[in-house]
């Protein structure tokens, strides 16, 4: 059984990829995920300048998964080079995706130009964080035309493969994905968190997150993410990093059948810690054996053949 | 999130207050909780004394949030608690242990002493502080049946000098089978190195900026291995801690930028 994936020319030994925002603050932490079985990793989203993010509480669990308003903290693209170098020392050949964003299109282009020179295999454009609306307005990925313009502009300055990370909070995600493809995106990462949502503590009688609202992920997001991946697979030819509430092997297989080639993993860490990467890959192998598949690529998008 | 009313506030020392909460927390020594003060912040805090009905948070004024806690929190006020989180101190098979507490790192030593003495483990506590006023919980450690030795910077009580001088003397006796420490990081580096020199295991409790508290956000990962202080720690074997290039050298702020242990900008030559 072959579970390795060739994705935009990059060799992933297995389909699990640490999703952006999880354990991506330092290069050593990303390498630790590789050592624990991740097929690849995505760094934390970087802007031009360092950002402290929102004050705590920023990350909370609830019975449906996670809600977070970390607020895109990060050390800034220029300081970030140390972490990518550290990662490369510790994991020379492992696939590394650099995630970037900008306060506006001009900044996004500048950050993209810098990231293109870094030792990353692919660049993910985070067009879809729902936690910074007050500061930056609606996410780019919530508007098909803004998405088109962003991909077009970044494509001009970036040689490395680009994946557009999309938001589930849209009317028709297929159109957004198609626009990204038309302007030269090499892949789609779907999806970012949904919402925003809110949790209120009944004894304190106030929202718990300091930002009041935050993106919802985990089990609550999963069925929505599956539908988004399904719709995107129908709309475009480029491959998909399917992300959203993959907690176990069954969820992962569901995402592959919907059309995902790689699997973004995050919330599963809360359930099985860093073993989750190996557990998910093992479960996929077991399924392939039971169902008679020899290569994982044979399974991608099979839910569409009905 | 659990929300509790503060039952009692105790002034322990200059800039250290204990907040007693009526709740059976069931934390193991060395674990921590995230303490939420609405509208201000949520910070990791080690757990002090615990009983079947109460637990205590002994909080040193160390930053904006803890300063506000000291100023605003009184009996009857509500605070939020998440946890307990993290790997605790372990003492299976130990018979004769030494605890080294420095300043605001002393509270988790108190909980450790509680459990260790209840198991019949011979427990010696070495306390350090700037002056005799800054020595924390001396009386409580004594009541638990620990042997106490103290060191002060100004010599106002006990040995004049570092608490680690006292540790060296203890280790020279050759009867100790594990050393536990929590306090200023440079002190913990010295403790771990001394224990290593004497070929005795040690356990240190690290502190880093945290967000989630349960091992997913990556804010508290330490350079060398990328291990998470909140999930793989906060208690680490001293030998393992010493292998981390950042132990005793630097930490990270909320943005993930490397800063000095004193919170100031990092010397670029490090």
Coordinates of C-alpha atoms in Angstrom, one line a residue:
Chain A
X1 CA 0.0 0.0 0.0
X2 CA 1.4 3.4 -1.0
X3 CA 0.3 6.3 1.2
X4 CA 2.9 8.7 -0.1
X5 CA 1.5 11.7 -2.0
X6 CA 3.2 13.8 -4.7
X7 CA 1.6 17.2 -4.3
X8 CA 2.6 20.1 -6.6
X9 CA 5.8 18.3 -7.2
X10 CA 6.6 17.8 -3.5
X11 CA 7.0 14.3 -2.0
X12 CA 4.9 13.8 1.1
X13 CA 5.7 10.4 2.8
X14 CA 2.1 10.3 4.1
X15 CA -0.9 12.6 3.6
X16 CA -1.0 14.1 7.1
X17 CA 0.1 17.8 7.2
X18 CA 0.2 19.9 10.4
X19 CA -2.3 22.7 9.7
X20 CA -1.2 26.3 10.1
X21 CA -1.8 27.8 13.5
X22 CA -1.0 24.6 15.4
X23 CA 2.5 24.1 17.0
X24 CA 4.0 26.3 14.3
X25 CA 5.6 29.1 16.4
X26 CA 9.1 27.6 16.2
X27 CA 11.1 25.5 13.8
X28 CA 12.0 23.0 16.5
X29 CA 8.3 22.5 17.2
X30 CA 7.5 21.9 13.5
X31 CA 10.4 19.4 13.4
X32 CA 9.1 17.7 16.5
X33 CA 5.8 17.1 14.5
X34 CA 7.8 15.5 11.7
X35 CA 9.6 13.3 14.2
X36 CA 6.2 12.2 15.5
X37 CA 4.9 11.1 12.0
X38 CA 3.6 14.2 10.2
X39 CA 4.0 13.9 6.4
X40 CA 4.6 17.6 6.3
X41 CA 4.1 20.8 8.3
X42 CA 2.7 24.3 7.9
X43 CA 4.2 27.2 9.8
X44 CA 2.2 29.8 11.6
X45 CA 0.9 32.7 9.5
X46 CA 3.5 35.5 9.2
X47 CA 2.9 39.1 8.4
X48 CA 5.5 41.7 7.6
X49 CA 5.7 42.9 11.2
X50 CA 5.7 41.0 14.5
X51 CA 2.2 40.7 16.0
X52 CA 1.5 39.8 19.7
X53 CA -2.0 38.6 18.8
X54 CA -5.0 39.0 21.2
X55 CA -4.6 38.8 25.0
X56 CA -5.6 35.5 26.7
X57 CA -7.9 33.6 26.8
X58 CA -7.3 32.8 23.2
X59 CA -7.8 29.1 22.8
X60 CA -10.6 27.1 24.4
X61 CA -12.1 23.6 24.0
X62 CA -15.9 22.9 24.0
X63 CA -17.7 19.7 23.3
X64 CA -17.7 20.3 19.6
X65 CA -14.0 21.0 19.3
X66 CA -12.1 24.3 19.6
X67 CA -12.7 28.0 19.4
X68 CA -9.7 30.3 19.1
X69 CA -8.9 34.0 18.7
X70 CA -5.2 33.9 18.9
X71 CA -5.3 36.9 16.5
X72 CA -2.6 35.9 14.1
X73 CA 0.3 36.4 16.4
X74 CA 3.7 35.8 14.9
X75 CA 7.3 37.1 14.8
X76 CA 7.0 38.7 11.4
X77 CA 8.4 37.4 8.1
X78 CA 12.0 38.8 8.6
X79 CA 12.5 37.3 12.1
X80 CA 10.8 34.1 10.9
X81 CA 13.8 33.0 8.7
X82 CA 15.6 31.7 11.9
X83 CA 12.8 29.3 12.5
X84 CA 12.7 28.0 8.9
X85 CA 16.5 27.5 9.1
X86 CA 16.2 25.7 12.4
X87 CA 13.6 23.4 10.9
X88 CA 15.8 22.6 7.9
X89 CA 18.7 21.7 10.2
X90 CA 16.5 19.3 12.1
X91 CA 14.4 18.0 9.2
X92 CA 16.4 18.6 6.0
X93 CA 14.0 16.8 3.6
X94 CA 10.6 17.1 5.2
X95 CA 7.9 19.1 3.3
X96 CA 7.5 22.5 4.8
X97 CA 4.7 25.0 3.8
X98 CA 5.1 28.6 4.7
X99 CA 1.9 30.4 5.6
X100 CA 1.6 34.2 5.0
X101 CA -0.9 37.0 5.1
X102 CA -1.0 40.8 4.8
X103 CA -2.9 43.6 6.4
X104 CA -3.6 44.6 2.8
X105 CA -2.8 43.4 -0.7
X106 CA 0.4 45.4 -0.9
X107 CA 1.8 43.9 2.3
X108 CA 0.7 40.4 1.2
X109 CA 2.8 40.8 -2.0
X110 CA 5.8 42.0 -0.1
X111 CA 5.6 39.2 2.4
X112 CA 5.1 36.7 -0.4
X113 CA 8.3 37.9 -2.2
X114 CA 10.3 37.3 0.9
X115 CA 8.8 33.9 1.7
X116 CA 9.6 32.8 -1.9
X117 CA 13.3 33.1 -1.0
X118 CA 13.0 31.0 2.2
X119 CA 13.7 27.2 2.4
X120 CA 10.0 26.3 2.1
X121 CA 8.5 24.0 -0.5
X122 CA 5.2 25.8 -0.9
X123 CA 3.5 29.0 0.2
X124 CA 0.1 29.0 1.7
X125 CA -1.8 32.3 1.5
X126 CA -4.0 32.6 4.5
X127 CA -6.8 34.6 3.0
X128 CA -9.4 33.5 5.5
X129 CA -8.6 34.2 9.3
X130 CA -11.9 35.2 10.9
X131 CA -10.4 36.6 14.1
X132 CA -9.1 40.0 12.9
X133 CA -12.1 41.5 11.2
X134 CA -12.0 44.6 13.5
X135 CA -8.5 45.3 12.3
X136 CA -8.5 44.2 8.7
X137 CA -12.0 43.9 7.5
X138 CA -13.6 40.9 6.0
X139 CA -11.2 38.1 5.0
X140 CA -10.1 38.2 1.3
X141 CA -11.4 34.6 0.8
X142 CA -15.0 35.8 1.6
X143 CA -15.1 37.6 -1.7
X144 CA -14.4 35.8 -5.0
X145 CA -13.2 39.0 -6.7
X146 CA -10.8 39.9 -3.9
X147 CA -9.5 36.4 -4.0
X148 CA -8.9 36.6 -7.8
X149 CA -7.0 39.9 -7.4
X150 CA -4.9 38.5 -4.5
X151 CA -3.8 35.4 -6.3
X152 CA -3.1 37.3 -9.5
X153 CA -0.9 39.7 -7.7
X154 CA 1.0 37.1 -5.7
X155 CA 1.4 34.8 -8.7
X156 CA 3.4 37.5 -10.4
X157 CA 6.1 37.6 -7.7
X158 CA 6.2 34.0 -6.5
X159 CA 7.9 31.1 -8.3
X160 CA 7.1 28.4 -5.6
X161 CA 3.8 26.6 -5.6
X162 CA 1.0 28.6 -4.0
X163 CA -2.0 27.2 -2.1
X164 CA -4.9 29.5 -1.3
X165 CA -6.4 28.8 2.1
X166 CA -10.1 29.4 1.8
X167 CA -12.9 30.3 4.3
X168 CA -16.0 28.1 4.8
X169 CA -18.0 31.2 5.5
X170 CA -19.0 31.9 1.9
X171 CA -22.1 31.4 -0.3
X172 CA -20.3 29.4 -3.0
X173 CA -16.8 28.1 -2.2
X174 CA -16.5 26.5 -5.6
X175 CA -16.5 29.9 -7.3
X176 CA -13.8 31.3 -4.9
X177 CA -11.6 28.2 -5.6
X178 CA -12.2 28.5 -9.4
X179 CA -11.1 32.1 -9.3
X180 CA -7.9 31.1 -7.4
X181 CA -7.2 28.4 -10.0
X182 CA -7.8 30.7 -12.9
X183 CA -5.2 33.2 -11.6
X184 CA -2.5 30.5 -11.1
X185 CA -3.0 29.0 -7.7
X186 CA -1.4 25.5 -7.6
X187 CA -3.5 24.2 -4.8
X188 CA -6.4 24.9 -2.5
X189 CA -6.3 24.5 1.3
X190 CA -9.8 24.1 2.6
X191 CA -11.0 25.2 5.0
X192 CA -10.0 27.7 7.7
X193 CA -12.1 28.0 10.9
X194 CA -15.8 28.8 10.6
X195 CA -17.8 31.5 12.3
X196 CA -16.8 33.4 14.1
X197 CA -18.4 31.9 17.1
X198 CA -18.7 32.8 20.8
X199 CA -18.7 31.1 24.2
X200 CA -20.1 32.9 27.2
X201 CA -19.3 31.9 30.8
X202 CA -22.6 31.8 32.6
X203 CA -21.0 32.5 36.0
X204 CA -18.9 35.4 34.8
X205 CA -21.7 36.4 32.5
X206 CA -19.4 37.5 29.7
X207 CA -17.7 36.1 26.6
X208 CA -14.6 34.0 27.6
X209 CA -12.3 34.9 24.7
X210 CA -10.7 38.3 25.2
X211 CA -11.6 39.0 21.5
X212 CA -15.2 37.9 22.4
X213 CA -15.5 36.0 19.1
X214 CA -13.2 33.3 17.5
X215 CA -12.9 30.8 14.8
X216 CA -14.6 27.4 15.4
X217 CA -12.8 24.2 14.4
X218 CA -12.8 20.5 15.3
X219 CA -15.8 18.2 15.2
X220 CA -18.3 21.0 14.8
X221 CA -16.5 22.1 11.6
X222 CA -16.0 18.7 10.1
X223 CA -19.2 18.1 8.1
X224 CA -19.0 21.7 6.7
X225 CA -15.4 21.2 5.7
X226 CA -16.3 17.9 4.0
X227 CA -18.9 19.7 2.0
X228 CA -16.5 22.5 1.1
X229 CA -13.9 20.1 -0.1
X230 CA -16.5 18.2 -2.1
X231 CA -17.7 21.4 -3.8
X232 CA -14.1 22.6 -4.5
X233 CA -13.2 19.2 -6.0
X234 CA -16.1 19.6 -8.4
X235 CA -15.1 23.1 -9.3
X236 CA -11.3 22.8 -10.0
X237 CA -8.6 20.6 -11.3
X238 CA -5.9 21.7 -8.8
X239 CA -5.3 19.4 -5.8
X240 CA -6.7 20.1 -2.3
X241 CA -5.2 20.1 1.2
X242 CA -8.4 19.1 3.1
X243 CA -8.6 20.6 6.5
X244 CA -11.3 20.8 9.1
X245 CA -12.1 18.7 12.1
X246 CA -10.2 15.6 11.0
X247 CA -10.1 13.8 14.4
X248 CA -9.3 10.2 13.3
X249 CA -8.8 7.9 10.4
X250 CA -12.4 7.7 9.4
X251 CA -12.7 11.5 9.2
X252 CA -9.5 11.5 7.1
X253 CA -10.8 8.9 4.6
X254 CA -14.0 10.9 4.3
X255 CA -12.0 13.9 3.3
X256 CA -10.0 11.9 0.7
X257 CA -13.2 10.6 -0.8
X258 CA -14.6 14.1 -0.9
X259 CA -11.5 15.2 -3.0
X260 CA -8.6 16.0 -0.6
X261 CA -5.1 14.8 -1.6
X262 CA -3.4 15.9 1.6
X263 CA -5.0 16.2 5.0
X264 CA -4.6 19.2 7.3
X265 CA -4.4 18.1 10.9
X266 CA -4.9 20.2 14.0
X267 CA -7.7 19.5 16.4
X268 CA -6.8 15.8 16.4
X269 CA -3.8 16.7 18.5
X270 CA -6.2 17.4 21.4
X271 CA -7.5 13.8 21.2
X272 CA -4.4 11.7 20.6
X273 CA -1.6 14.2 21.0
X274 CA 1.2 13.9 18.5
X275 CA 0.5 10.2 17.9
X276 CA -2.5 11.4 15.8
X277 CA -0.4 11.6 12.6
X278 CA 0.7 8.0 12.8
X279 CA -2.7 6.8 13.9
X280 CA -4.5 8.5 11.0
X281 CA -1.9 7.2 8.4
X282 CA -2.2 3.6 9.9
X283 CA -6.0 3.7 9.7
X284 CA -5.8 4.8 6.0
X285 CA -3.5 1.9 5.3
X286 CA -5.8 -0.5 7.0
X287 CA -8.8 0.8 5.0
X288 CA -6.8 0.5 1.8
X289 CA -6.0 -3.1 2.6
X290 CA -9.7 -3.9 3.5
X291 CA -11.1 -2.1 0.4
X292 CA -8.5 -3.2 -2.1
X293 CA -6.6 0.0 -2.9
X294 CA -2.9 -0.1 -3.6
X295 CA -2.2 3.6 -4.0
X296 CA -3.8 6.4 -1.9
X297 CA -4.4 8.5 -5.1
X298 CA -7.0 5.9 -6.3
X299 CA -9.3 7.1 -3.5
X300 CA -9.2 10.8 -4.1
X301 CA -12.7 12.1 -5.0
X302 CA -14.4 8.7 -5.2
X303 CA -17.5 10.0 -3.4
X304 CA -18.2 11.9 -6.6
X305 CA -18.6 8.7 -8.7
X306 CA -22.2 7.9 -7.9
Chain B
X1 CA -13.7 26.9 32.3
X2 CA -14.5 26.6 36.0
X3 CA -15.4 29.7 37.9
X4 CA -14.9 30.0 41.6
X5 CA -15.2 32.7 44.3
X6 CA -12.1 33.4 46.3
X7 CA -12.5 32.1 49.8
X8 CA -9.5 33.7 51.5
X9 CA -6.6 35.9 50.7
X10 CA -3.3 35.6 52.7
X11 CA -0.4 38.0 52.5
X12 CA 2.6 35.7 52.5
X13 CA 5.6 38.0 51.8
X14 CA 6.3 41.3 50.1
X15 CA 4.7 40.9 46.6
X16 CA 3.3 37.3 47.3
X17 CA -0.3 36.6 48.1
X18 CA -2.1 33.3 48.4
X19 CA -5.7 32.9 47.2
X20 CA -7.6 30.0 48.7
X21 CA -10.4 28.4 46.6
X22 CA -12.9 25.9 47.8
X23 CA -12.7 23.1 45.2
X24 CA -11.2 19.6 45.1
X25 CA -8.8 20.2 42.2
X26 CA -7.0 16.7 42.3
X27 CA -3.9 18.1 40.7
X28 CA -0.6 16.3 41.0
X29 CA 2.4 18.3 42.4
X30 CA 4.0 20.3 39.6
X31 CA 0.9 20.6 37.5
X32 CA -0.5 24.1 36.7
X33 CA -3.8 25.8 35.9
X34 CA -4.7 28.7 33.6
X35 CA -6.1 31.5 35.8
X36 CA -8.5 33.9 34.1
X37 CA -9.1 37.4 35.3
X38 CA -11.9 38.7 33.0
X39 CA -11.0 41.8 31.1
X40 CA -7.3 41.5 32.0
X41 CA -5.6 38.2 31.0
X42 CA -5.3 34.5 31.5
X43 CA -2.0 33.2 32.9
X44 CA -0.4 29.9 33.8
X45 CA -0.1 29.5 37.6
X46 CA 1.4 26.7 39.7
X47 CA -0.7 25.0 42.4
X48 CA 0.3 25.4 46.0
X49 CA -1.3 23.6 49.0
X50 CA -4.1 21.2 48.2
X51 CA -6.6 19.5 50.5
X52 CA -9.7 17.4 49.9
X53 CA -11.8 20.6 49.8
X54 CA -9.5 23.4 48.8
X55 CA -6.5 24.5 46.7
X56 CA -4.3 27.5 47.0
X57 CA -2.8 29.7 44.3
X58 CA 0.2 31.6 45.7
X59 CA 0.8 34.4 43.2
X60 CA 3.9 36.6 43.1
X61 CA 3.6 40.1 41.5
X62 CA 5.6 39.5 38.4
X63 CA 3.9 41.3 35.6
X64 CA 0.9 43.4 34.6
X65 CA -1.7 40.7 35.2
X66 CA -0.4 39.5 38.6
X67 CA 0.0 43.1 39.7
X68 CA -3.7 43.7 38.9
X69 CA -4.6 40.4 40.7
X70 CA -2.9 41.7 43.8
X71 CA -4.6 45.0 43.5
X72 CA -8.2 43.9 42.6
X73 CA -8.9 40.4 43.8
X74 CA -10.4 40.0 47.2
X75 CA -12.6 37.5 49.1
X76 CA -15.8 36.8 47.2
X77 CA -14.4 37.8 43.8
X78 CA -14.6 35.3 40.9
X79 CA -11.8 33.9 38.9
X80 CA -11.8 31.4 36.1
X81 CA -9.7 28.2 36.1
X82 CA -8.7 25.8 33.3
X83 CA -6.8 22.7 34.1
X84 CA -4.9 21.1 35.8
X85 CA -2.5 20.7 32.9
X86 CA 1.0 19.3 32.4
X87 CA 3.3 16.6 33.6
X88 CA 3.9 16.5 37.3
X89 CA 6.9 15.8 39.5
X90 CA 7.5 12.1 39.9
X91 CA 9.0 10.4 43.0
X92 CA 8.5 6.6 42.6
X93 CA 11.1 4.7 44.5
X94 CA 12.6 7.9 46.1
X95 CA 13.4 7.8 49.8
X96 CA 15.4 10.9 50.5
X97 CA 14.7 14.0 48.4
X98 CA 15.8 17.6 48.4
X99 CA 13.5 20.5 47.2
X100 CA 15.1 23.7 46.2
X101 CA 12.7 26.6 46.1
X102 CA 13.6 30.1 45.0
X103 CA 11.3 33.0 45.6
X104 CA 8.0 32.7 43.6
X105 CA 8.9 29.2 42.5
X106 CA 8.3 27.9 46.0
X107 CA 4.5 27.2 45.9
X108 CA 4.7 24.0 43.8
X109 CA 7.4 22.8 46.2
X110 CA 4.9 23.1 48.9
X111 CA 2.4 20.7 47.2
X112 CA 5.3 18.4 46.4
X113 CA 6.4 18.4 50.1
X114 CA 2.8 17.7 51.1
X115 CA 2.6 14.5 48.9
X116 CA 6.1 13.4 49.6
X117 CA 6.0 13.6 53.4
X118 CA 2.6 11.8 53.3
X119 CA 4.3 9.0 51.5
X120 CA 7.0 8.9 54.2
X121 CA 9.7 10.2 52.0
X122 CA 12.5 12.1 53.9
X123 CA 12.1 15.7 52.5
X124 CA 14.7 18.4 53.0
X125 CA 13.7 21.9 51.8
X126 CA 16.3 24.5 50.8
X127 CA 14.7 27.9 50.7
X128 CA 16.3 31.0 49.1
X129 CA 15.2 34.6 49.2
X130 CA 16.5 38.1 49.1
X131 CA 15.9 38.7 52.8
X132 CA 14.4 36.8 55.7
X133 CA 11.1 38.5 54.8
X134 CA 11.2 36.9 51.3
X135 CA 11.5 33.3 52.6
X136 CA 8.2 31.6 51.7
X137 CA 6.3 29.0 53.7
X138 CA 9.0 28.2 56.1
X139 CA 6.5 27.4 58.9
X140 CA 4.3 25.3 56.6
X141 CA 7.2 23.2 55.4
X142 CA 8.1 22.6 59.0
X143 CA 4.6 21.6 59.9
X144 CA 4.7 19.1 57.1
X145 CA 7.7 17.5 58.7
X146 CA 10.4 18.7 56.3
X147 CA 13.9 19.6 57.4
X148 CA 14.5 23.3 56.4
X149 CA 17.6 25.1 55.5
X150 CA 17.6 28.7 54.4
X151 CA 19.8 31.1 52.5
X152 CA 19.4 34.9 52.1
X153 CA 21.2 37.3 49.9
X154 CA 21.7 39.7 52.8
X155 CA 22.4 37.1 55.5
X156 CA 19.4 38.3 57.5
X157 CA 18.6 34.6 58.1
X158 CA 20.5 31.3 57.6
X159 CA 23.4 31.1 55.1
X160 CA 24.4 34.3 53.5
X161 CA 24.6 33.6 49.8
X162 CA 22.9 31.3 47.3
X163 CA 20.5 28.5 48.1
X164 CA 22.5 26.4 45.7
X165 CA 25.5 26.6 48.1
X166 CA 23.3 24.7 50.6
X167 CA 22.4 22.2 47.9
X168 CA 26.1 21.4 47.3
X169 CA 26.5 20.6 51.0
X170 CA 23.5 18.4 51.0
X171 CA 24.7 16.5 47.9
X172 CA 28.2 16.0 49.4
X173 CA 26.6 13.9 52.2
X174 CA 25.8 11.4 49.4
X175 CA 22.4 10.3 50.7
X176 CA 20.1 12.2 48.4
X177 CA 18.3 10.3 45.6
X178 CA 16.6 13.1 43.7
X179 CA 16.6 16.9 43.6
X180 CA 13.5 19.0 42.7
X181 CA 13.5 22.6 41.9
X182 CA 11.3 25.5 40.9
X183 CA 12.3 29.2 40.8
X184 CA 14.4 31.6 38.8
X185 CA 15.7 29.8 35.7
X186 CA 19.4 30.5 36.3
X187 CA 19.0 29.0 39.8
X188 CA 17.5 25.9 38.2
X189 CA 20.3 25.6 35.7
X190 CA 22.8 25.6 38.7
X191 CA 20.7 23.0 40.5
X192 CA 20.5 20.7 37.5
X193 CA 24.2 21.0 36.8
X194 CA 25.1 20.4 40.5
X195 CA 22.9 17.3 40.5
X196 CA 24.5 16.1 37.3
X197 CA 28.0 16.6 38.8
X198 CA 27.0 14.4 41.7
X199 CA 25.3 11.9 39.4
X200 CA 21.9 12.4 41.0
X201 CA 18.7 12.8 39.1
X202 CA 16.9 16.2 39.2
X203 CA 13.6 17.5 38.1
X204 CA 13.1 21.2 37.1
X205 CA 9.8 23.1 36.5
X206 CA 9.9 25.5 33.6
X207 CA 7.8 28.5 32.9
X208 CA 7.1 30.0 29.4
X209 CA 4.5 32.2 27.8
X210 CA 1.4 30.1 27.2
X211 CA -1.8 30.4 25.3
X212 CA -3.8 27.2 25.1
X213 CA -2.2 25.3 28.0
X214 CA -2.9 21.9 26.5
X215 CA -0.3 21.4 23.8
X216 CA -1.7 22.6 20.5
X217 CA -0.8 26.3 20.0
X218 CA 3.0 25.9 20.1
X219 CA 3.6 29.1 22.0
X220 CA 5.7 27.5 24.8
X221 CA 7.8 25.1 22.7
X222 CA 11.5 25.1 23.7
X223 CA 14.4 25.2 21.3
X224 CA 16.5 22.0 21.1
X225 CA 13.7 19.5 20.8
X226 CA 10.6 21.6 20.3
X227 CA 9.0 20.0 23.3
X228 CA 6.0 21.9 24.8
X229 CA 6.4 23.2 28.3
X230 CA 2.6 23.0 28.9
X231 CA 2.2 19.4 27.8
X232 CA 5.6 17.7 27.8
X233 CA 6.5 19.7 30.9
X234 CA 6.3 21.9 32.9
X235 CA 8.4 19.4 34.8
X236 CA 11.4 18.1 32.9
X237 CA 14.3 15.9 34.0
X238 CA 17.2 18.2 34.7
X239 CA 19.5 16.3 32.3
X240 CA 16.9 16.8 29.5
X241 CA 16.4 20.5 30.3
X242 CA 20.2 21.1 30.2
X243 CA 20.2 19.7 26.6
X244 CA 17.9 22.6 25.5
X245 CA 19.9 25.5 24.1
X246 CA 17.3 28.0 25.5
X247 CA 17.3 26.7 29.1
X248 CA 18.8 29.5 31.2
X249 CA 19.3 31.7 28.2
X250 CA 16.1 33.0 26.6
X251 CA 12.3 32.6 26.3
X252 CA 9.7 33.9 23.8
X253 CA 7.0 36.6 24.0
X254 CA 3.4 36.6 22.8
X255 CA 4.6 37.1 19.2
X256 CA 7.0 34.3 19.4
X257 CA 10.0 36.6 19.4
X258 CA 13.0 35.5 21.5
X259 CA 13.5 37.7 24.6
X260 CA 15.8 37.5 27.6
X261 CA 14.7 35.7 30.7
X262 CA 14.2 39.1 32.4
X263 CA 11.7 40.0 29.6
X264 CA 14.0 42.5 28.0
X265 CA 15.3 42.4 24.4
X266 CA 17.7 39.6 23.7
X267 CA 21.5 40.1 23.4
X268 CA 22.0 39.3 19.7
X269 CA 25.3 37.6 20.5
X270 CA 23.6 34.7 22.3

